[in-house]
Short mmCIF file of C-alpha atoms in Angstrom, two decimals:
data_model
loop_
_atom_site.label_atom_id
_atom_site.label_comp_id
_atom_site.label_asym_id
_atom_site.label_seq_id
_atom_site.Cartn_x
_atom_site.Cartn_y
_atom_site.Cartn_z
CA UNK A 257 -9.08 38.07 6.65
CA UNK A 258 -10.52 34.63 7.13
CA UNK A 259 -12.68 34.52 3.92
CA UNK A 260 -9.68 36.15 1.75
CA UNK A 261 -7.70 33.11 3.14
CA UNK A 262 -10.85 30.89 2.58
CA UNK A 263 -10.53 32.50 -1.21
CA UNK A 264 -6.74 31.74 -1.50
CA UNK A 265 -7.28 28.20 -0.78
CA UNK A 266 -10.06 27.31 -3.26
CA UNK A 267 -8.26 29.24 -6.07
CA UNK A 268 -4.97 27.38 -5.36
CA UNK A 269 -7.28 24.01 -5.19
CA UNK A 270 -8.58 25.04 -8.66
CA UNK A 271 -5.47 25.59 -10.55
CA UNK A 272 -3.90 22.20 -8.43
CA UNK A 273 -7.01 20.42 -10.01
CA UNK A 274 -6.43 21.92 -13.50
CA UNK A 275 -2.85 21.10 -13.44
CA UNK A 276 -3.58 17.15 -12.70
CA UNK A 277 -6.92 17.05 -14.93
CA UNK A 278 -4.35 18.04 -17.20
CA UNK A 279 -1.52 15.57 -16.62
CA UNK A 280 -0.84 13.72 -20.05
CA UNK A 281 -0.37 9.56 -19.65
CA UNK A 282 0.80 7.61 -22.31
CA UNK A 283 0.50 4.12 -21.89
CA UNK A 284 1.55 0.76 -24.22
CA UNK A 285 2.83 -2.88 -23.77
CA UNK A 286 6.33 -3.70 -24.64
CA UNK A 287 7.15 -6.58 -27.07
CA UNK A 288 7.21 -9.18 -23.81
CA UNK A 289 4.00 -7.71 -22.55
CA UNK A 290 4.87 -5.24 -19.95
CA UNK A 291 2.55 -2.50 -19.25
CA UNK A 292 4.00 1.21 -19.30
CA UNK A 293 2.84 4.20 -18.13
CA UNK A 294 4.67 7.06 -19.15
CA UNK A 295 4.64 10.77 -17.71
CA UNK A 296 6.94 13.65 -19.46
CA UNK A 297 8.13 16.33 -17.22
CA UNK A 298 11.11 18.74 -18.28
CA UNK A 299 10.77 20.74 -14.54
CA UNK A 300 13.85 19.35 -13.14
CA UNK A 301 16.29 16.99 -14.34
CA UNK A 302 15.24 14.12 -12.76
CA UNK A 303 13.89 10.77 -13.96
CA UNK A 304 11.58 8.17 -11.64
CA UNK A 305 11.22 4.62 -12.67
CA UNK A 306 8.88 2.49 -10.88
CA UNK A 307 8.37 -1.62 -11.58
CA UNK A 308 5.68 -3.61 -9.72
CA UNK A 309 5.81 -7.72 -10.11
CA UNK A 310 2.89 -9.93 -9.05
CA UNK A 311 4.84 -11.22 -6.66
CA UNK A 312 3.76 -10.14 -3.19
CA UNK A 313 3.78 -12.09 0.13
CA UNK A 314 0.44 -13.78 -0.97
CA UNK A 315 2.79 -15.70 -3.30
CA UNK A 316 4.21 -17.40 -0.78
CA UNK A 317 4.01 -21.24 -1.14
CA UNK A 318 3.15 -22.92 2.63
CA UNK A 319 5.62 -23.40 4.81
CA UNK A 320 7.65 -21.31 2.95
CA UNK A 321 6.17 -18.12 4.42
CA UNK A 322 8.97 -15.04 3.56
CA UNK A 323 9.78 -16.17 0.99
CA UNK A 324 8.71 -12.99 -1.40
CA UNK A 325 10.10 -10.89 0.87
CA UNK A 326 13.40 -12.41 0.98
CA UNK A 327 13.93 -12.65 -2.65
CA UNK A 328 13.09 -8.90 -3.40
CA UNK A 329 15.69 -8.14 -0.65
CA UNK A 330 18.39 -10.27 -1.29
CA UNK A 331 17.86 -8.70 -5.29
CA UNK A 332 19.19 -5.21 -3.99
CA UNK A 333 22.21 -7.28 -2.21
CA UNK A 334 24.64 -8.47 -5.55
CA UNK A 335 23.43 -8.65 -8.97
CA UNK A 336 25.57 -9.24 -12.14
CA UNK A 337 28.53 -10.33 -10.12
CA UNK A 338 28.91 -6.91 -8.46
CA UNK A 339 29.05 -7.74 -4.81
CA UNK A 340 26.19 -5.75 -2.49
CA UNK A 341 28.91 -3.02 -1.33
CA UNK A 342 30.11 -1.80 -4.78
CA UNK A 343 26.80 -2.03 -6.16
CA UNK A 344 25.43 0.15 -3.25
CA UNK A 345 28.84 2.56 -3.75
CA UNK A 346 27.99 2.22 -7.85
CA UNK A 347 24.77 3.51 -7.21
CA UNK A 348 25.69 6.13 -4.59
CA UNK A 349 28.39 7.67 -7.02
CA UNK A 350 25.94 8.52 -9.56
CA UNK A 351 23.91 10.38 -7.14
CA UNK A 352 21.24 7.43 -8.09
CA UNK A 353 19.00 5.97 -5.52
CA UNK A 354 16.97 2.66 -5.86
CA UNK A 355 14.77 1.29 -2.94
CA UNK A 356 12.10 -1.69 -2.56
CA UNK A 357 9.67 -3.74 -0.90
CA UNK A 358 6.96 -6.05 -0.67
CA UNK A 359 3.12 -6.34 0.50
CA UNK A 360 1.04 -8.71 0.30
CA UNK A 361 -0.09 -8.33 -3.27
CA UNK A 362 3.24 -6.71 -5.36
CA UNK A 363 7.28 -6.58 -5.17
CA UNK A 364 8.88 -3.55 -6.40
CA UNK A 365 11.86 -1.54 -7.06
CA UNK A 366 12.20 2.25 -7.74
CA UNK A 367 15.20 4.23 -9.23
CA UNK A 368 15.56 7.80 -8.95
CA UNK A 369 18.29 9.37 -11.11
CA UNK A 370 19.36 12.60 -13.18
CA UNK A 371 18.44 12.79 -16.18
CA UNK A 372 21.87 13.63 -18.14
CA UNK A 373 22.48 11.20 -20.11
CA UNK A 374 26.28 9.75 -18.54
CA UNK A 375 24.31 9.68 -15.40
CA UNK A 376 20.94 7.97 -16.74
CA UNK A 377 22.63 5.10 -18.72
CA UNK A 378 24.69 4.41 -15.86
CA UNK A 379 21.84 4.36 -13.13
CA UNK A 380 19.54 2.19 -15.82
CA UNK A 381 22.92 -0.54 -15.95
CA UNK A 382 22.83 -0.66 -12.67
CA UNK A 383 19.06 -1.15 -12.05
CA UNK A 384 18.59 -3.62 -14.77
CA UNK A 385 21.77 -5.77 -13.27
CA UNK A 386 18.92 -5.68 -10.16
CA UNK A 387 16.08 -7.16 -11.46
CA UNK A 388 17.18 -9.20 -14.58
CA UNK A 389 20.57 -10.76 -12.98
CA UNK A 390 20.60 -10.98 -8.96
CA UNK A 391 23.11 -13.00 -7.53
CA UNK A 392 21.59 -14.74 -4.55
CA UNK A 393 25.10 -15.02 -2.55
CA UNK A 394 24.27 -17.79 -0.31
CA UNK A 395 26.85 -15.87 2.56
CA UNK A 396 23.99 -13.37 2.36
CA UNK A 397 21.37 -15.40 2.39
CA UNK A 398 22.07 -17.05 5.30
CA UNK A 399 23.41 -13.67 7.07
CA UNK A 400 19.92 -11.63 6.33
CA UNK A 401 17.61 -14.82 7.72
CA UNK A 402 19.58 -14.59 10.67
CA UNK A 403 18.67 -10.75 10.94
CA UNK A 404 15.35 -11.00 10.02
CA UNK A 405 14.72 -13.88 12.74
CA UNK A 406 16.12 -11.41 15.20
CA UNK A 407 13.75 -8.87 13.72
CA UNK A 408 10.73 -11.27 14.42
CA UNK A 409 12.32 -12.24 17.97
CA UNK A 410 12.00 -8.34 18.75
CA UNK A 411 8.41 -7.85 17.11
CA UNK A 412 7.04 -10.67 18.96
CA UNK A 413 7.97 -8.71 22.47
CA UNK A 414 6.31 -5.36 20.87
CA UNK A 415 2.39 -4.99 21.63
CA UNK A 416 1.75 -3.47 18.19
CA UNK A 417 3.38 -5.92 16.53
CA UNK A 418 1.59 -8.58 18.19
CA UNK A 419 -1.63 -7.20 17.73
CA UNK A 420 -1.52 -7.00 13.77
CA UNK A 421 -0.27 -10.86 13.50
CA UNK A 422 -2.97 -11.95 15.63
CA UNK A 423 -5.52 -9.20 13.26
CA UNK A 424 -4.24 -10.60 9.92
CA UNK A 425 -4.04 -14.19 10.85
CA UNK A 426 -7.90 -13.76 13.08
CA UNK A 427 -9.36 -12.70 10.09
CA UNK A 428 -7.75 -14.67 7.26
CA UNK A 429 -7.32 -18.12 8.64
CA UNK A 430 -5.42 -19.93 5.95
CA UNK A 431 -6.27 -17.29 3.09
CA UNK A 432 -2.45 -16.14 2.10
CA UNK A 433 -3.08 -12.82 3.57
CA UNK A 434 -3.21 -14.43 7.14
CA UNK A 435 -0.18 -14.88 6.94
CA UNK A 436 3.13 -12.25 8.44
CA UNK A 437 5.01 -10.88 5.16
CA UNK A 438 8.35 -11.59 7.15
CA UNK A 439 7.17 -14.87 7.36
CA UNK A 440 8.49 -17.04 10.56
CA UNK A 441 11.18 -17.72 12.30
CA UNK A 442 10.62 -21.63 11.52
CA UNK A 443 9.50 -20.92 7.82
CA UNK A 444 13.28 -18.51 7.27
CA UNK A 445 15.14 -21.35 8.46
CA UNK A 446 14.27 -23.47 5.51
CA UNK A 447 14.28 -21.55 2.84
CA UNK A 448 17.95 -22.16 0.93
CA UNK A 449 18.96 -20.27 -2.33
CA UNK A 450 17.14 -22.33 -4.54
CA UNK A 451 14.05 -21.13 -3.33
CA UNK A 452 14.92 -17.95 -4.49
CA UNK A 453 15.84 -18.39 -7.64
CA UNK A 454 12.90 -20.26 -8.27
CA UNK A 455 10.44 -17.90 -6.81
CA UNK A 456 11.92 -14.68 -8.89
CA UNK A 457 12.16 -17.08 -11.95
CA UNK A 458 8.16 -17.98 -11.45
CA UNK A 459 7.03 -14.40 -10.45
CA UNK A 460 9.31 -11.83 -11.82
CA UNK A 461 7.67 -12.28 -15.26
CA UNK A 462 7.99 -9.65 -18.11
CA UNK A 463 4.03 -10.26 -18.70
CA UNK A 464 2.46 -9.35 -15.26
CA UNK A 465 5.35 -6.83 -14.76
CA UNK A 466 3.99 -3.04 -15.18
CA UNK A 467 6.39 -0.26 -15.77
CA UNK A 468 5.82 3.46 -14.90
CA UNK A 469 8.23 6.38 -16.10
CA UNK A 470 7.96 9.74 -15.06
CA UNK A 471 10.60 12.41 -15.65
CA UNK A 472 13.18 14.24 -18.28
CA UNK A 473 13.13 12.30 -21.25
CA UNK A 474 10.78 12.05 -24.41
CA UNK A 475 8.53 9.36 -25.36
CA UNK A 476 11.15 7.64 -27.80
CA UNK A 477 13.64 7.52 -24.50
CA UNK A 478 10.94 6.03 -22.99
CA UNK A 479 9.95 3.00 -24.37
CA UNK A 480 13.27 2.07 -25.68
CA UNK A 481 13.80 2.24 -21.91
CA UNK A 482 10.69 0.28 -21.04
CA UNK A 483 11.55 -2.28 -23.79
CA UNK A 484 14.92 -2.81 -22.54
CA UNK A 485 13.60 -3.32 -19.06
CA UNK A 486 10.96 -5.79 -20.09
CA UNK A 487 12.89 -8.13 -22.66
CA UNK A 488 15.84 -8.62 -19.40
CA UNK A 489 12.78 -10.14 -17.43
CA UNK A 490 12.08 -13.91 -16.93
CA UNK A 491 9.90 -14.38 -20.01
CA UNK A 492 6.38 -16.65 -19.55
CA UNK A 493 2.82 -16.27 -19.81
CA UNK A 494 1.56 -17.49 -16.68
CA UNK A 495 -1.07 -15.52 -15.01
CA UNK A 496 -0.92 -16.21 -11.15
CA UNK A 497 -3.93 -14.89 -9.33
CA UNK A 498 -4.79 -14.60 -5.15
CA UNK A 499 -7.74 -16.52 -4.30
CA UNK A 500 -10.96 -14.26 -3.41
CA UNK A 501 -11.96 -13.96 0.31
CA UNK A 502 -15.00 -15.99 0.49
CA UNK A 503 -16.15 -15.55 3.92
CA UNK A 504 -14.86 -13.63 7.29
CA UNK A 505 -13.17 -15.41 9.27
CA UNK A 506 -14.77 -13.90 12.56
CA UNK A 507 -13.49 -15.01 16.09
CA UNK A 508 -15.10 -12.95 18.72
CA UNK A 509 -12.91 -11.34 20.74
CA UNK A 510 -9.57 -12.46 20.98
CA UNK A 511 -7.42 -11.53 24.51
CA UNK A 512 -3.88 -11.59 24.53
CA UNK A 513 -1.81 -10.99 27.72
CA UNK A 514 1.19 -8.50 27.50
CA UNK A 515 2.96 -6.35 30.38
CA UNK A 516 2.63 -2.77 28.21
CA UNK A 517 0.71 -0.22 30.13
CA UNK A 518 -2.03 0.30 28.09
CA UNK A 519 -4.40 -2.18 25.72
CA UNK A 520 -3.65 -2.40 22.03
CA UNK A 521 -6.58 -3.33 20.53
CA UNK A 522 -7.48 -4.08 16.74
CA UNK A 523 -11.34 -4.43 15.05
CA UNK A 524 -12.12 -5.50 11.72
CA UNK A 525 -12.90 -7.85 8.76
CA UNK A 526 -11.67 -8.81 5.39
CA UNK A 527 -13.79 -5.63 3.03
CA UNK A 528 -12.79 -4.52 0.17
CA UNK A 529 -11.00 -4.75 -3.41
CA UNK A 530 -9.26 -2.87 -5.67
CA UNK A 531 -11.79 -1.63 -8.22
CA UNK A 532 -14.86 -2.58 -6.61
CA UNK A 533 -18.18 -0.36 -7.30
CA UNK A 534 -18.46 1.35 -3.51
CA UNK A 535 -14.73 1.84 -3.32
CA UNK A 536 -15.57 5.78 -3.01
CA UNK A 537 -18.59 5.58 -0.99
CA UNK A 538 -16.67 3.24 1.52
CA UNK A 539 -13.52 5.98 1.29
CA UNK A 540 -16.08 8.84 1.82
CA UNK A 541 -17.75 7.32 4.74
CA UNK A 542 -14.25 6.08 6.29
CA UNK A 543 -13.30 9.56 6.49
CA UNK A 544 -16.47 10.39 8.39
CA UNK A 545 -16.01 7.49 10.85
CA UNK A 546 -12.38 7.24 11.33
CA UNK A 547 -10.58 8.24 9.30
CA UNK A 548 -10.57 12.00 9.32
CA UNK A 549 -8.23 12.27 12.20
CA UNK A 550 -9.76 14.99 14.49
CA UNK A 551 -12.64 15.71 12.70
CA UNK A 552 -14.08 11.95 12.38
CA UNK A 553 -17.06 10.53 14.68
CA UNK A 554 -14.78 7.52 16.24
CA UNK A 555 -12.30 10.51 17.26
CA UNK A 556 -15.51 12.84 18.89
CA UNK A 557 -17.30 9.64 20.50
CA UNK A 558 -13.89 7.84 22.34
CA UNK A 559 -11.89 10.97 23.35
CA UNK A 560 -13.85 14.05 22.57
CA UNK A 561 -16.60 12.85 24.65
CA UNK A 562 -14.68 10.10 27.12
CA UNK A 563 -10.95 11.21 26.97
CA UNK A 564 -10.21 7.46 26.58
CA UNK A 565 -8.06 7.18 23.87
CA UNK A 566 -5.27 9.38 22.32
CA UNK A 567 -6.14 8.80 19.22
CA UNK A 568 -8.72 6.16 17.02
CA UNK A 569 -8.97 4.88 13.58
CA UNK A 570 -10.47 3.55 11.05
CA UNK A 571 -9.28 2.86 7.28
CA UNK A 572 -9.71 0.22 4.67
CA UNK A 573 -6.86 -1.46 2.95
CA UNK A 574 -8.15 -2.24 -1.01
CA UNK A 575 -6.51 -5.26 -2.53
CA UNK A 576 -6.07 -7.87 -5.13
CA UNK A 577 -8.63 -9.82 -2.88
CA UNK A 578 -10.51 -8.74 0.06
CA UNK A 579 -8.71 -5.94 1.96
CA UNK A 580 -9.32 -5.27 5.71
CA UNK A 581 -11.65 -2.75 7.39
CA UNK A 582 -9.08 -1.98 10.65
CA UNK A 583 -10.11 -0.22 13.17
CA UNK A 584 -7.69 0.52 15.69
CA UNK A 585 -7.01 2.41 19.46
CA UNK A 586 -5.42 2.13 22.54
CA UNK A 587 -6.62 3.08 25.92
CA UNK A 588 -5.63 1.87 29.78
CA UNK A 589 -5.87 -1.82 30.21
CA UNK A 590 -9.09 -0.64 32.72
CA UNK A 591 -10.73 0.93 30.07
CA UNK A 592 -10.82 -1.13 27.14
CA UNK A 593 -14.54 -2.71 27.72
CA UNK A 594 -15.93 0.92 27.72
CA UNK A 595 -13.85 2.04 24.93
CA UNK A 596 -15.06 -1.14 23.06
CA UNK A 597 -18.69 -0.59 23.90
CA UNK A 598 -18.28 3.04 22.16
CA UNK A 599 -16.13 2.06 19.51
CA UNK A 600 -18.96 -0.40 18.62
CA UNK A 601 -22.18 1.58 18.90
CA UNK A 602 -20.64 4.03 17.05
CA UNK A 603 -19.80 1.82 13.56
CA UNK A 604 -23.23 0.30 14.17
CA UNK A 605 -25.14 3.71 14.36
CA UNK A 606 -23.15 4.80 11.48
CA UNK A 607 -23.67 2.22 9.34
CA UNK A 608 -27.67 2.84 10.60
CA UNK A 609 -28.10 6.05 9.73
CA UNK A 610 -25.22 7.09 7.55
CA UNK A 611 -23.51 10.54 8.14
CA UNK A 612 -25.09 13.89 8.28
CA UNK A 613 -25.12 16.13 5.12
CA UNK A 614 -22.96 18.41 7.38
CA UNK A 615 -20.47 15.77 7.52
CA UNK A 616 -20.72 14.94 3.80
CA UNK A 617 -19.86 17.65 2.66
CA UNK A 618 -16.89 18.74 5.19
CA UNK A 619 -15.32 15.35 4.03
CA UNK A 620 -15.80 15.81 0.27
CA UNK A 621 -14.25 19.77 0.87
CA UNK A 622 -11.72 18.21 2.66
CA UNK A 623 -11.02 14.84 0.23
CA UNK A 624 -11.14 16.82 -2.88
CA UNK A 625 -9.19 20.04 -1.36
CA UNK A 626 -6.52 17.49 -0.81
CA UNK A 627 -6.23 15.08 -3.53
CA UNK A 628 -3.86 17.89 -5.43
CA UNK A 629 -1.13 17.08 -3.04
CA UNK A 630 -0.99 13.42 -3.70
CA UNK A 631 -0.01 14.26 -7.20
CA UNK A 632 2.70 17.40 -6.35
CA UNK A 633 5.79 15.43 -7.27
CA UNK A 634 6.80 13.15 -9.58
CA UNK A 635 7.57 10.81 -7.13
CA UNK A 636 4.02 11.22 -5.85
CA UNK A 637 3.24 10.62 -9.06
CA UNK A 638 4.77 7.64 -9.91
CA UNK A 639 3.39 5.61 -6.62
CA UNK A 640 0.01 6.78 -7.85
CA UNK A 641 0.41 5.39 -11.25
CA UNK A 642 1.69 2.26 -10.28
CA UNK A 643 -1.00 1.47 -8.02
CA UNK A 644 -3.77 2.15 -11.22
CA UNK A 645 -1.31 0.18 -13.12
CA UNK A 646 -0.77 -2.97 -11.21
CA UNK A 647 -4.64 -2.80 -10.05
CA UNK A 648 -5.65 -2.72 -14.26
CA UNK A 649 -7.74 0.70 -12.89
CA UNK A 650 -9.10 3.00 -15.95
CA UNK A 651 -6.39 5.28 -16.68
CA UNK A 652 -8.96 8.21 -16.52
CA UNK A 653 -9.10 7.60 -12.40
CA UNK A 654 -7.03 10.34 -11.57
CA UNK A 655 -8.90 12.53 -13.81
CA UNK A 656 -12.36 11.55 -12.69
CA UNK A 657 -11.34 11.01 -8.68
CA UNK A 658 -12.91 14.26 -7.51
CA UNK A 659 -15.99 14.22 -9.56
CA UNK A 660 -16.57 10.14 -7.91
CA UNK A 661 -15.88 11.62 -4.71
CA UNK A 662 -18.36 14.52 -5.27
CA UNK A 663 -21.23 12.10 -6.67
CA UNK A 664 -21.42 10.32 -3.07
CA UNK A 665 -24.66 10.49 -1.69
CA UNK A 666 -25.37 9.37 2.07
CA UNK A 667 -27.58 6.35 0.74
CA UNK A 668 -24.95 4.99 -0.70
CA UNK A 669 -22.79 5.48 2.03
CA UNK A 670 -25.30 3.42 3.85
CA UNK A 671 -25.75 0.91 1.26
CA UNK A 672 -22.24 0.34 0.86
CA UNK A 673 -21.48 0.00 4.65
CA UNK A 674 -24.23 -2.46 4.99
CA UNK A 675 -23.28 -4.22 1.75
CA UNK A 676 -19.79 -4.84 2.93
CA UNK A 677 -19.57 -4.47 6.97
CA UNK A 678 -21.57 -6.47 9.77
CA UNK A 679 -20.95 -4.70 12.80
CA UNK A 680 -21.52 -8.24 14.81
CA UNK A 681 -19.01 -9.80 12.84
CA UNK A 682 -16.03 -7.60 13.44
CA UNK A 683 -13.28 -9.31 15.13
CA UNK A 684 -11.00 -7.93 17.57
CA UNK A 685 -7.76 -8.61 19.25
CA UNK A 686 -6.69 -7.12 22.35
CA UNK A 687 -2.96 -7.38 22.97
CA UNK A 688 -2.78 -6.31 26.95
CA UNK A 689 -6.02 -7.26 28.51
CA UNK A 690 -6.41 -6.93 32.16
#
């Protein structure tokens, strides 16, 4: 019974693989210089838009930290002098949904409608009166800073929430990603409505904007679609850029005092970029340390072995610049300096020796067995796109991901690791220390 089930599995892996080797991209520029990616899909009657801006919290000028995050919110909140509630109720009629948000690299929107065409042109009014024509009510302005500084006043009594500040801003000193994406209370206060229209009209450009359409329509639909998108977008040809991380910030241990039961603790150092040569050796080898849930070594060592921890990870971030390596656990306040001491022999004998074959290939099996259901949906679809898109990726990394992750070899697992990590130089924060 178990090796017919075995047998299931791989063939339905197979034809998952097929089906995405298979998926057809089309991609252009529109006449303001807008990348597309388009996806055609006539399964259900749906259509998925997805727009990414350079205009993440990195953008942030000093001192006027949330800033990016603001503006993309306030967008969604009265645009073409429809008021927030009858856009929302516009939106909602049509059976149309759009959401957002922002990270330290990108802002972007999504819109999720039917694909008949009563439906579709309304949804696509609506969404373009979003992102070419927001409003910037300064009643709303001032009424979402107030929120959001009540939002910060709660984070700042939450361990977790503590502990990530004090990770990000540890390891990034005054690089922009040291900085919260919420910004502070101090920084919300200043910021006015000018400030917003500026920043949208600096970094909402039609030429580092990238489009991706997946859905019911043909290709004709779709870049008269795209086009009409692009040419509503603040027009310019400026090409802002985050500066690289050029060295780890490292501070030692870091000890924060907090009343919650247990230690929240944090490890790590700026890593990684998008597109960088051991992107897949580093993902293969994270899933071997920590980030294979159950199955990874972090998980056997801490509370296999020791029962100290719950749970224990480990993942890299890729970005514009430098992503983090996090690794992250809690354990009783008592137990932290053993769970450290574990936490830390085991990255360095890791990044010693490099996995076992064993291990290889149970994480490839694993990796590759479930890459298919990143790409079951077309919404899955579309977040994967837009990621190669913004990032300038080849537009043949979907198709080649599983033979990349197959080609990993355990010296360059270890090459990689050493390359990028120094076990001695990973910082850590513990929010809670005895």
């Amino acid at each position: 019974m178990f090796i017919k089930f075995i047998q299931i599995i791989f063939l339905f892996v197979c034809f998952m693989q097929n089906s995405f080797a298979a998926l057809k991209i089309d991609t252009w520029n529109t006449q303001a210089g807008t990348k597309v990616f388009f996806v055609e899909n006539h399964d259900l009657p749906i259509l998925d838009i997805n727009i990414n801006f350079f205009a993440g919290s990195a953008q942030d000028p000093a001192g006027k930290e949330g800033l990016a995050n603001l503006t993309r919110h306030l967008m969604n909140l009265g645009a073409g002098g429809i008021n927030e509630e009858k856009l929302a109720n516009q939106f909602s009629d049509i059976g149309a949904v759009i959401k957002g948000d922002v990270d330290l690299d990108r802002a972007y929107f999504k819109l999720r409608t039917l694909s008949s065409s009563s439906q579709k042109d309304k949804a696509l009014t609506l969404f373009k009166n979003v992102i070419h024509s927001p409003d910037f009510p300064v009643p709303v302005i001032d009424r979402e800073k107030n929120r959001f500084i009540a939002s910060i006043k709660q984070a700042m009594t939450q361990p977790e929430a503590i502990a990530n500040l004090a990770f990000m801003k540890s390891i990034y000193g005054e690089h922009p990603y040291g900085h919260d994406e919420a910004g502070s209370i101090e920084t919300l206060q200043k910021l006015n409505q000018e400030d917003l229209k500026q920043f949208y009209k600096n970094y909402y450009l039609s030429s580092e904007a990238s489009i991706v359409i997946v859905g019911d329509l043909n290709i004709g639909e779709a870049k008269k679609i795209s086009e009409s998108i692009s040419q509503g977008l603040p027009q310019g040809n400026t090409k802002h850029k985050i500066s690289p991380v050029t060295a780890s910030n490292y501070v030692g241990v870091k000890k924060i005092q907090h009343p919650a039961k247990q230690a929240h603790i944090l490890m790590g150092m700026p890593a990684l970029k998008r597109g960088d040569k051991d992107y897949f050796p580093l993902y293969v080898g994270n899933y071997i340390l920590g980030g294979g849930g159950f199955v990874s070594r972090l998980t056997e060592e801490v509370r296999e072995k020791k029962g100290l921890v719950y749970s224990v990870y480990s993942y890299f971030m890729p970005l514009y610049a430098e992503g983090p390596l996090e690794i992250g656990l809690q354990t009783k306040k008592e137990q932290a300096d053993e769970a450290l001491a574990i936490v830390n022999s085991t990255i360095k004998k890791f990044i010693d020796d490099g996995p076992t074959e064993k291990e290889l290939i149970a994480a490839k099996q694993n990796l590759v067995g479930g890459f298919p259901l990143r790409l079951d949906s077309n919404a899955k679809i579309v977040d994967y796109l837009s990621m190669i898109a913004f990032y300038n990726l080849p537009i043949s990394y979907i198709d080649t991901y599983i033979q990349e992750i197959n080609k990993v070899t355990i010296s360059q697992i270890k090459t990689a690791f050493k390359n990028k990590i120094d076990p001695n130089k990973l910082t850590t924060i513990i929010v809670g220390a005895e």
